[in-house]
């Protein structure tokens, strides 16, 4: 059975990212020397992280931090813990961060980190030692004005707190602004935890209104029940009246045409470790999730989930990419031909890094904003960015994927051109 942990596409994510760069720079006629620079990340850091396990044995984990481009501001991007992390994956993700921060006009560049590990197999103590040692090994490469990490797949506010504490301990003073996505008690921002899911929900609402689908009662299927999938499901159902008919995690895919209550499902998952066996919904094969009769699909797990074959089976009118890189190039083409409105990752899931930026600002100014302030700034910026991307999409008569890439790549290229090349 297919699970969310496996990819269906054969395409290497870095090759997908390069192909997207090529398409976007051809459309917007970016100078070839700039494209040449943007093809390769500025810095790829690989570290071998030794960790004393609870049984006294030593294990060495491979960790990465890839810094793609910082022409528009400090590097920014999450750190993921996953057994399938590869350097090419982290390179692709770092490039997507560069475009993402540019698309939504944050003064950041793009980076990403990863450790090859299945965190579910580690105890809390082991995870803390792994995180602290990894932080120590990349310490000179990160910093509030250099590179600001954040959560990604399988990392959370606690992991960010360990990064902050390790960095601060070695510097000798508290530096909350070195990392975002922290717990509230140590400088985290109100609204950061649900920010990506909230941004995804805003995109669902905007996309539905663009093509005249009534949001209330609209059917949505969501792949992935981590931070992004759960929060999107909860906000869509509780605040927008959407009918969440399918959800899935790495072990189980659930379907109920009458609707699933994501909050009850989360309670069940926390008690039982997974969604498997959740009453009130039918368990279906993971590979059937994308072909369900729904209005909206939200891939919110990992990359490489929708290839040409999967795309052909999709009947939804809207896809909003909560995950980074869930759709491959071949699938994009099929979806375009079918007239599916796809809101691409670099716009759809930008709510996370947007509120990361708000957190960083609050930390630098030693301020605290309330939830309403954060959410209304997020709402305003997401809607504005959605409109900006739609405008470019119309101007070039293309897909929102290419519209967003043209906008993002264009802004980065402008910055590089203006800065010039040193020496
Ligand atoms: N990992 C998230 C992303 O892919 C958040 C990054 C951040 O907040 O810096 O956008």
CSV table of C-alpha atoms and ligand atoms in Angstrom, one decimal:
chain,number,residue,atom,x,y,z
A,1,UNK,CA,0.0,0.0,0.0
A,2,UNK,CA,1.1,3.5,-0.8
A,3,UNK,CA,1.7,5.7,2.2
A,4,UNK,CA,2.4,9.4,2.6
A,5,UNK,CA,6.0,8.5,3.3
A,6,UNK,CA,6.6,7.2,-0.2
A,7,UNK,CA,6.9,9.2,-3.3
A,8,UNK,CA,5.0,8.2,-6.5
A,9,UNK,CA,7.2,10.3,-8.8
A,10,UNK,CA,10.5,9.2,-10.1
A,11,UNK,CA,11.6,12.7,-10.6
A,12,UNK,CA,14.5,14.0,-8.4
A,13,UNK,CA,13.2,17.1,-6.6
A,14,UNK,CA,16.3,19.1,-7.5
A,15,UNK,CA,15.7,18.3,-11.2
A,16,UNK,CA,12.1,19.5,-10.8
A,17,UNK,CA,13.3,22.7,-9.2
A,18,UNK,CA,15.8,23.3,-12.0
A,19,UNK,CA,13.2,22.6,-14.7
A,20,UNK,CA,10.9,25.2,-13.0
A,21,UNK,CA,13.7,27.7,-12.9
A,22,UNK,CA,14.4,27.2,-16.6
A,23,UNK,CA,10.7,27.6,-17.5
A,24,UNK,CA,10.3,30.7,-15.4
A,25,UNK,CA,13.5,32.4,-16.6
A,26,UNK,CA,12.7,31.8,-20.2
A,27,UNK,CA,9.2,33.4,-19.8
A,28,UNK,CA,10.5,36.4,-18.0
A,29,UNK,CA,13.8,36.6,-19.9
A,30,UNK,CA,16.2,36.6,-16.9
A,31,UNK,CA,19.8,37.3,-17.8
A,32,UNK,CA,21.6,34.0,-18.4
A,33,UNK,CA,24.4,34.8,-15.9
A,34,UNK,CA,21.8,35.2,-13.2
A,35,UNK,CA,20.1,31.9,-14.1
A,36,UNK,CA,23.5,30.3,-14.0
A,37,UNK,CA,24.0,31.6,-10.4
A,38,UNK,CA,20.6,30.6,-9.3
A,39,UNK,CA,20.9,27.0,-10.5
A,40,UNK,CA,23.3,26.1,-7.7
A,41,UNK,CA,22.9,26.9,-4.0
A,42,UNK,CA,25.5,29.3,-2.7
A,43,UNK,CA,26.5,26.9,0.1
A,44,UNK,CA,25.9,23.2,0.9
A,45,UNK,CA,26.9,22.2,4.4
A,46,UNK,CA,27.0,18.5,5.3
A,47,UNK,CA,27.7,17.4,8.8
A,48,UNK,CA,28.1,14.0,10.5
A,49,UNK,CA,26.3,14.4,13.8
A,50,UNK,CA,27.4,11.9,16.6
A,51,UNK,CA,24.8,11.1,19.2
A,52,UNK,CA,25.1,9.0,22.3
A,53,UNK,CA,21.9,6.9,22.3
A,54,UNK,CA,20.1,5.9,25.5
A,55,UNK,CA,21.6,2.4,25.4
A,56,UNK,CA,25.1,4.0,25.4
A,57,UNK,CA,25.8,3.1,21.8
A,58,UNK,CA,26.9,5.9,19.4
A,59,UNK,CA,25.1,6.7,16.2
A,60,UNK,CA,26.2,9.1,13.5
A,61,UNK,CA,23.4,11.0,11.6
A,62,UNK,CA,23.9,13.0,8.4
A,63,UNK,CA,22.7,16.5,8.6
A,64,UNK,CA,22.5,19.3,5.9
A,65,UNK,CA,22.0,23.0,5.7
A,66,UNK,CA,21.7,24.3,2.2
A,67,UNK,CA,21.8,28.1,1.6
A,68,UNK,CA,20.5,28.8,-1.8
A,69,UNK,CA,20.5,32.6,-2.2
A,70,UNK,CA,20.5,35.7,0.1
A,71,UNK,CA,20.3,38.6,-2.4
A,72,UNK,CA,17.1,39.8,-0.8
A,73,UNK,CA,18.0,39.2,2.8
A,74,UNK,CA,19.2,36.6,5.3
A,75,UNK,CA,18.7,33.0,4.4
A,76,UNK,CA,15.4,31.6,5.8
A,77,UNK,CA,13.9,28.1,5.9
A,78,UNK,CA,13.0,25.1,8.0
A,79,UNK,CA,14.8,22.0,9.2
A,80,UNK,CA,13.2,18.6,8.6
A,81,UNK,CA,13.9,15.3,10.3
A,82,UNK,CA,13.0,12.4,7.9
A,83,UNK,CA,14.7,9.1,7.0
A,84,UNK,CA,14.4,9.9,3.2
A,85,UNK,CA,16.2,13.3,3.4
A,86,UNK,CA,18.8,13.6,0.6
A,87,UNK,CA,21.1,16.5,-0.4
A,88,UNK,CA,19.2,17.0,-3.6
A,89,UNK,CA,15.9,17.2,-1.7
A,90,UNK,CA,17.3,19.9,0.6
A,91,UNK,CA,18.8,21.7,-2.4
A,92,UNK,CA,15.4,21.8,-4.1
A,93,UNK,CA,13.7,22.9,-0.9
A,94,UNK,CA,16.2,25.7,-0.4
A,95,UNK,CA,15.6,27.0,-3.9
A,96,UNK,CA,11.8,26.9,-3.3
A,97,UNK,CA,12.3,29.0,-0.1
A,98,UNK,CA,14.2,31.6,-2.2
A,99,UNK,CA,11.2,31.9,-4.6
A,100,UNK,CA,8.7,31.7,-1.7
A,101,UNK,CA,10.1,34.6,0.3
A,102,UNK,CA,10.3,36.6,-2.9
A,103,UNK,CA,6.7,35.8,-4.0
A,104,UNK,CA,5.3,37.1,-0.8
A,105,UNK,CA,7.8,39.9,-0.6
A,106,UNK,CA,9.6,39.1,2.7
A,107,UNK,CA,13.1,40.5,3.1
A,108,UNK,CA,14.7,37.0,3.1
A,109,UNK,CA,16.6,34.6,0.9
A,110,UNK,CA,16.1,30.9,0.9
A,111,UNK,CA,17.7,27.9,2.8
A,112,UNK,CA,16.7,24.5,4.1
A,113,UNK,CA,18.1,22.0,6.5
A,114,UNK,CA,17.6,18.3,7.1
A,115,UNK,CA,18.7,15.4,9.2
A,116,UNK,CA,18.5,11.8,7.9
A,117,UNK,CA,16.6,10.3,10.8
A,118,UNK,CA,13.2,8.9,11.7
A,119,UNK,CA,12.5,10.9,14.8
A,120,UNK,CA,9.7,8.5,15.9
A,121,UNK,CA,12.4,6.0,16.7
A,122,UNK,CA,14.3,8.3,19.0
A,123,UNK,CA,13.6,9.1,22.6
A,124,UNK,CA,13.1,12.7,23.6
A,125,UNK,CA,16.6,12.8,25.1
A,126,UNK,CA,18.2,11.4,22.0
A,127,UNK,CA,16.3,13.9,19.9
A,128,UNK,CA,17.4,16.8,22.1
A,129,UNK,CA,21.1,15.7,21.9
A,130,UNK,CA,20.8,15.3,18.1
A,131,UNK,CA,19.3,18.7,17.7
A,132,UNK,CA,21.8,20.4,20.0
A,133,UNK,CA,24.9,18.7,18.4
A,134,UNK,CA,23.6,19.5,14.9
A,135,UNK,CA,23.1,23.2,15.9
A,136,UNK,CA,26.6,23.3,17.3
A,137,UNK,CA,28.0,22.0,14.0
A,138,UNK,CA,26.2,24.6,11.9
A,139,UNK,CA,26.5,27.4,14.5
A,140,UNK,CA,28.8,29.7,12.5
A,141,UNK,CA,26.5,29.4,9.4
A,142,UNK,CA,23.3,30.5,11.1
A,143,UNK,CA,22.4,33.7,12.9
A,144,UNK,CA,19.7,36.4,13.1
A,145,UNK,CA,21.2,38.3,10.1
A,146,UNK,CA,22.7,35.3,8.4
A,147,UNK,CA,20.4,32.3,8.3
A,148,UNK,CA,17.3,31.9,10.4
A,149,UNK,CA,16.0,28.2,10.7
A,150,UNK,CA,12.4,27.2,11.4
A,151,UNK,CA,10.3,24.1,11.7
A,152,UNK,CA,9.6,21.8,8.8
A,153,UNK,CA,8.5,18.1,8.4
A,154,UNK,CA,8.8,16.3,11.8
A,155,UNK,CA,10.3,19.3,13.7
A,156,UNK,CA,8.3,21.4,16.1
A,157,UNK,CA,8.5,24.4,18.6
A,158,UNK,CA,10.4,22.2,21.2
A,159,UNK,CA,13.1,21.5,18.6
A,160,UNK,CA,13.3,25.2,17.8
A,161,UNK,CA,13.7,26.0,21.6
A,162,UNK,CA,16.7,23.6,21.8
A,163,UNK,CA,18.2,25.3,18.8
A,164,UNK,CA,17.7,28.7,20.4
A,165,UNK,CA,19.1,27.5,23.7
A,166,UNK,CA,22.2,25.9,22.2
A,167,UNK,CA,22.9,29.0,20.1
A,168,UNK,CA,22.3,31.3,23.1
A,169,UNK,CA,24.4,29.3,25.4
A,170,UNK,CA,27.4,29.3,23.1
A,171,UNK,CA,27.0,33.1,22.4
A,172,UNK,CA,26.6,33.8,26.1
A,173,UNK,CA,23.3,35.8,25.8
A,174,UNK,CA,19.8,35.1,24.8
A,175,UNK,CA,19.2,35.2,21.0
A,176,UNK,CA,15.6,34.4,20.3
A,177,UNK,CA,15.8,35.9,16.8
A,178,UNK,CA,18.1,33.2,15.6
A,179,UNK,CA,15.2,30.8,15.0
A,180,UNK,CA,11.5,31.0,14.4
A,181,UNK,CA,8.6,28.7,15.2
A,182,UNK,CA,9.6,28.7,18.9
A,183,UNK,CA,7.2,28.0,21.8
A,184,UNK,CA,5.4,31.2,23.1
A,185,UNK,CA,7.3,31.1,26.4
A,186,UNK,CA,10.6,31.8,24.7
A,187,UNK,CA,9.7,34.4,22.1
A,188,UNK,CA,7.5,32.4,19.8
A,189,UNK,CA,4.7,34.3,18.0
A,190,UNK,CA,1.0,34.0,18.6
A,191,UNK,CA,-0.5,32.3,15.5
A,192,UNK,CA,2.8,30.8,14.2
A,193,UNK,CA,1.9,27.2,14.8
A,194,UNK,CA,-1.3,27.3,12.7
A,195,UNK,CA,0.1,29.9,10.2
A,196,UNK,CA,0.8,27.6,7.3
A,197,UNK,CA,-2.6,25.9,7.6
A,198,UNK,CA,-4.3,29.3,7.9
A,199,UNK,CA,-2.5,30.5,4.8
A,200,UNK,CA,-3.5,27.4,2.9
A,201,UNK,CA,-7.1,27.9,4.0
A,202,UNK,CA,-7.0,31.5,2.8
A,203,UNK,CA,-5.8,30.3,-0.6
A,204,UNK,CA,-8.6,27.7,-0.8
A,205,UNK,CA,-11.1,30.5,-0.1
A,206,UNK,CA,-9.5,32.8,-2.7
A,207,UNK,CA,-9.3,30.1,-5.3
A,208,UNK,CA,-12.9,29.0,-4.7
A,209,UNK,CA,-14.1,32.6,-5.1
A,210,UNK,CA,-12.0,33.0,-8.3
A,211,UNK,CA,-13.7,30.1,-10.1
A,212,UNK,CA,-17.1,30.5,-8.4
A,213,UNK,CA,-17.2,27.5,-6.1
A,214,UNK,CA,-19.3,28.1,-2.9
A,215,UNK,CA,-17.0,27.5,0.0
A,216,UNK,CA,-19.7,26.4,2.5
A,217,UNK,CA,-20.2,22.7,2.1
A,218,UNK,CA,-17.5,22.4,-0.5
A,219,UNK,CA,-15.7,19.0,-0.3
A,220,UNK,CA,-12.1,18.8,0.5
A,221,UNK,CA,-9.6,15.9,0.8
A,222,UNK,CA,-6.3,16.5,2.6
A,223,UNK,CA,-3.2,14.4,2.4
A,224,UNK,CA,-1.1,14.6,5.6
A,225,UNK,CA,-2.2,15.3,9.1
A,226,UNK,CA,0.8,17.0,10.5
A,227,UNK,CA,1.0,20.7,11.4
A,228,UNK,CA,-0.2,21.9,8.0
A,229,UNK,CA,-2.8,19.3,7.2
A,230,UNK,CA,-4.5,19.3,10.6
A,231,UNK,CA,-4.6,23.1,10.9
A,232,UNK,CA,-5.9,23.6,7.4
A,233,UNK,CA,-8.6,21.0,8.0
A,234,UNK,CA,-9.6,22.6,11.3
A,235,UNK,CA,-9.7,26.2,10.0
A,236,UNK,CA,-11.5,25.2,6.8
A,237,UNK,CA,-14.2,23.3,8.7
A,238,UNK,CA,-14.6,25.5,11.8
A,239,UNK,CA,-14.1,28.9,10.2
A,240,UNK,CA,-15.2,28.5,6.6
A,241,UNK,CA,-17.8,25.8,6.7
A,242,UNK,CA,-15.9,23.5,4.3
A,243,UNK,CA,-16.8,19.8,4.4
A,244,UNK,CA,-13.5,17.9,5.1
A,245,UNK,CA,-14.3,14.4,3.7
A,246,UNK,CA,-10.9,12.8,3.7
A,247,UNK,CA,-7.8,13.0,5.7
A,248,UNK,CA,-4.7,10.8,5.9
A,249,UNK,CA,-1.5,10.3,7.9
A,250,UNK,CA,1.5,8.0,7.2
A,251,UNK,CA,-0.5,5.0,8.3
A,252,UNK,CA,-4.0,5.5,7.3
A,253,UNK,CA,-6.4,7.3,4.9
A,254,UNK,CA,-9.9,8.0,6.0
A,255,UNK,CA,-13.0,8.9,4.0
A,256,UNK,CA,-16.4,10.0,4.9
A,257,UNK,CA,-18.7,11.8,2.5
A,258,UNK,CA,-20.6,13.2,5.5
A,259,UNK,CA,-17.4,14.9,6.8
A,260,UNK,CA,-14.7,14.2,9.4
A,261,UNK,CA,-14.2,16.4,12.4
A,262,UNK,CA,-10.4,17.1,12.4
A,263,UNK,CA,-10.3,18.1,16.1
A,264,UNK,CA,-11.8,14.7,17.1
A,265,UNK,CA,-9.4,13.0,14.7
A,266,UNK,CA,-6.5,14.7,16.2
A,267,UNK,CA,-7.6,13.7,19.7
A,268,UNK,CA,-7.8,10.1,18.4
A,269,UNK,CA,-4.4,10.3,16.8
A,270,UNK,CA,-2.8,11.6,19.9
A,271,UNK,CA,-4.3,8.8,22.0
A,272,UNK,CA,-3.6,6.0,19.5
A,273,UNK,CA,-0.5,7.1,17.7
A,274,UNK,CA,-2.1,7.3,14.3
A,275,UNK,CA,-5.5,7.8,12.5
A,276,UNK,CA,-5.8,4.0,11.9
A,277,UNK,CA,-9.1,2.7,13.3
A,278,UNK,CA,-10.7,6.1,13.7
A,279,UNK,CA,-14.4,5.5,14.0
A,280,UNK,CA,-16.9,7.3,11.8
A,281,UNK,CA,-14.9,7.1,8.6
A,282,UNK,CA,-14.1,4.4,6.2
A,283,UNK,CA,-10.4,3.4,5.7
A,284,UNK,CA,-9.4,3.6,2.1
A,285,UNK,CA,-6.2,2.9,0.2
A,286,UNK,CA,-3.8,5.8,0.3
A,287,UNK,CA,-3.5,5.8,-3.5
A,288,UNK,CA,-7.3,6.5,-3.8
A,289,UNK,CA,-7.2,9.8,-1.9
A,290,UNK,CA,-6.5,12.0,-4.9
A,291,UNK,CA,-9.2,10.5,-7.1
A,292,UNK,CA,-12.0,11.1,-4.6
A,293,UNK,CA,-15.1,13.1,-5.8
A,294,UNK,CA,-14.1,16.4,-4.1
A,295,UNK,CA,-13.9,20.1,-5.0
A,296,UNK,CA,-10.5,20.8,-3.4
A,297,UNK,CA,-7.4,18.7,-2.9
A,298,UNK,CA,-4.7,19.7,-0.4
A,299,UNK,CA,-1.5,17.7,-0.6
A,300,UNK,CA,0.1,18.5,2.8
A,301,UNK,CA,2.6,15.7,3.3
A,302,UNK,CA,5.9,15.6,1.4
A,303,UNK,CA,7.1,16.2,-2.2
A,304,UNK,CA,6.6,13.9,-5.2
A,305,UNK,CA,3.0,12.8,-4.5
A,306,UNK,CA,1.2,13.8,-7.8
A,307,UNK,CA,2.7,12.4,-11.0
A,308,UNK,CA,1.1,12.3,-14.5
A,309,UNK,CA,-0.9,9.2,-13.7
A,310,UNK,CA,-2.3,10.5,-10.4
A,311,UNK,CA,-3.0,13.9,-12.1
A,312,UNK,CA,-5.1,12.1,-14.7
A,313,UNK,CA,-7.3,10.5,-11.9
A,314,UNK,CA,-8.0,13.9,-10.2
A,315,UNK,CA,-11.5,15.2,-10.4
A,316,UNK,CA,-11.1,18.2,-8.0
A,317,UNK,CA,-11.3,21.7,-9.6
A,318,UNK,CA,-8.8,23.2,-7.1
A,319,UNK,CA,-5.5,22.0,-5.7
A,320,UNK,CA,-3.8,24.0,-3.0
A,321,UNK,CA,-0.2,22.8,-2.2
A,322,UNK,CA,0.3,22.7,1.5
A,323,UNK,CA,3.5,20.6,1.1
A,324,UNK,CA,6.5,21.7,-0.8
A,325,UNK,CA,6.9,20.2,-4.2
A,326,UNK,CA,4.1,17.6,-4.1
A,327,UNK,CA,3.4,17.9,-7.9
A,328,UNK,CA,5.9,16.9,-10.6
A,329,UNK,CA,6.4,18.6,-14.0
A,330,UNK,CA,4.5,16.0,-16.0
A,331,UNK,CA,1.5,16.3,-13.6
A,332,UNK,CA,1.5,20.1,-13.9
A,333,UNK,CA,1.0,19.7,-17.6
A,334,UNK,CA,-1.9,17.3,-17.2
A,335,UNK,CA,-3.5,19.5,-14.6
A,336,UNK,CA,-3.2,22.6,-16.9
A,337,UNK,CA,-4.8,20.7,-19.8
A,338,UNK,CA,-7.6,19.6,-17.5
A,339,UNK,CA,-8.2,23.2,-16.3
A,340,UNK,CA,-7.5,22.5,-12.7
A,341,UNK,CA,-6.7,25.6,-10.7
A,342,UNK,CA,-3.5,24.8,-8.8
A,343,UNK,CA,-2.3,27.2,-6.2
A,344,UNK,CA,1.5,26.4,-6.0
A,345,UNK,CA,3.5,25.7,-2.9
A,346,UNK,CA,5.6,28.9,-3.0
A,347,UNK,CA,2.4,30.8,-2.5
A,348,UNK,CA,0.0,28.4,-0.9
A,349,UNK,CA,2.2,27.4,2.1
A,350,UNK,CA,3.9,30.8,2.5
A,351,UNK,CA,1.8,31.6,5.6
A,352,UNK,CA,4.3,29.8,7.7
A,353,UNK,CA,7.4,31.8,6.7
A,354,UNK,CA,5.2,34.9,6.8
A,355,UNK,CA,4.4,34.5,10.5
A,356,UNK,CA,8.1,33.4,11.0
A,357,UNK,CA,9.0,36.9,9.7
A,358,UNK,CA,6.5,38.5,12.1
A,359,UNK,CA,8.1,36.4,14.9
A,360,UNK,CA,11.6,37.6,13.9
A,361,UNK,CA,10.4,41.2,13.9
A,362,UNK,CA,8.9,40.9,17.3
A,363,UNK,CA,12.1,39.3,18.6
A,364,UNK,CA,14.4,41.9,17.1
A,365,UNK,CA,12.2,44.7,18.6
A,366,UNK,CA,11.5,42.8,21.9
A,367,UNK,CA,7.8,43.2,21.2
A,368,UNK,CA,4.8,40.9,21.6
A,369,UNK,CA,1.9,41.1,19.1
A,370,UNK,CA,-1.5,39.6,19.9
A,371,UNK,CA,-3.2,36.9,17.9
A,372,UNK,CA,-5.6,39.3,16.1
A,373,UNK,CA,-2.7,41.5,15.0
A,374,UNK,CA,-0.8,38.5,13.6
A,375,UNK,CA,-3.8,37.0,11.9
A,376,UNK,CA,-5.0,40.2,10.3
A,377,UNK,CA,-1.5,40.9,8.9
A,378,UNK,CA,-1.3,37.3,7.6
A,379,UNK,CA,-4.7,37.6,6.0
A,380,UNK,CA,-3.8,40.9,4.3
A,381,UNK,CA,-0.4,39.7,3.0
A,382,UNK,CA,-1.7,36.4,1.8
A,383,UNK,CA,-4.6,38.0,-0.1
A,384,UNK,CA,-2.3,40.6,-1.6
A,385,UNK,CA,0.2,37.9,-2.7
A,386,UNK,CA,-2.6,35.8,-4.2
A,387,UNK,CA,-3.7,38.8,-6.2
A,388,UNK,CA,-0.1,39.6,-7.3
A,389,UNK,CA,0.4,36.0,-8.5
A,390,UNK,CA,-3.0,36.0,-10.3
A,391,UNK,CA,-2.0,39.3,-12.1
A,392,UNK,CA,1.3,37.8,-13.4
A,393,UNK,CA,-0.5,34.6,-14.3
A,394,UNK,CA,-3.0,36.6,-16.4
A,395,UNK,CA,-0.4,38.8,-18.0
A,396,UNK,CA,1.6,35.8,-19.2
A,397,UNK,CA,-1.5,33.7,-19.9
A,398,UNK,CA,0.0,30.8,-17.9
A,399,UNK,CA,-0.6,28.7,-14.8
A,400,UNK,CA,-0.4,30.0,-11.2
A,401,UNK,CA,2.7,27.8,-10.8
A,402,UNK,CA,4.5,29.6,-13.5
A,403,UNK,CA,3.0,33.0,-12.5
A,404,UNK,CA,4.4,32.6,-9.0
A,405,UNK,CA,7.7,31.4,-10.3
A,406,UNK,CA,8.0,34.2,-12.7
A,407,UNK,CA,7.2,36.7,-9.9
A,408,UNK,CA,9.6,35.1,-7.4
A,409,UNK,CA,12.5,34.4,-9.8
A,410,UNK,CA,12.0,37.9,-11.3
A,411,UNK,CA,12.4,39.6,-7.9
A,412,UNK,CA,15.5,37.6,-7.0
A,413,UNK,CA,17.0,38.3,-10.4
A,414,UNK,CA,16.3,42.0,-10.0
A,415,UNK,CA,18.1,42.0,-6.6
A,416,UNK,CA,21.1,40.2,-8.0
A,417,UNK,CA,21.4,42.5,-10.9
A,418,UNK,CA,21.1,45.6,-8.7
A,419,UNK,CA,23.7,44.3,-6.3
A,420,UNK,CA,26.1,43.3,-9.1
A,421,UNK,CA,28.8,40.7,-8.8
A,422,UNK,CA,31.6,41.0,-6.3
A,423,UNK,CA,34.5,41.4,-7.0
B,1,LIG,N1,9.4,25.1,6.7
B,1,LIG,C1,8.4,26.1,6.3
B,1,LIG,C2,8.4,26.3,4.8
B,1,LIG,O1,8.7,25.4,4.1
B,1,LIG,C3,8.6,27.4,7.1
B,1,LIG,C4,9.9,28.1,6.9
B,1,LIG,C5,10.1,29.3,7.8
B,1,LIG,O2,9.2,29.6,8.6
B,1,LIG,O3,11.2,29.8,7.8
B,1,LIG,O4,8.0,27.3,4.3
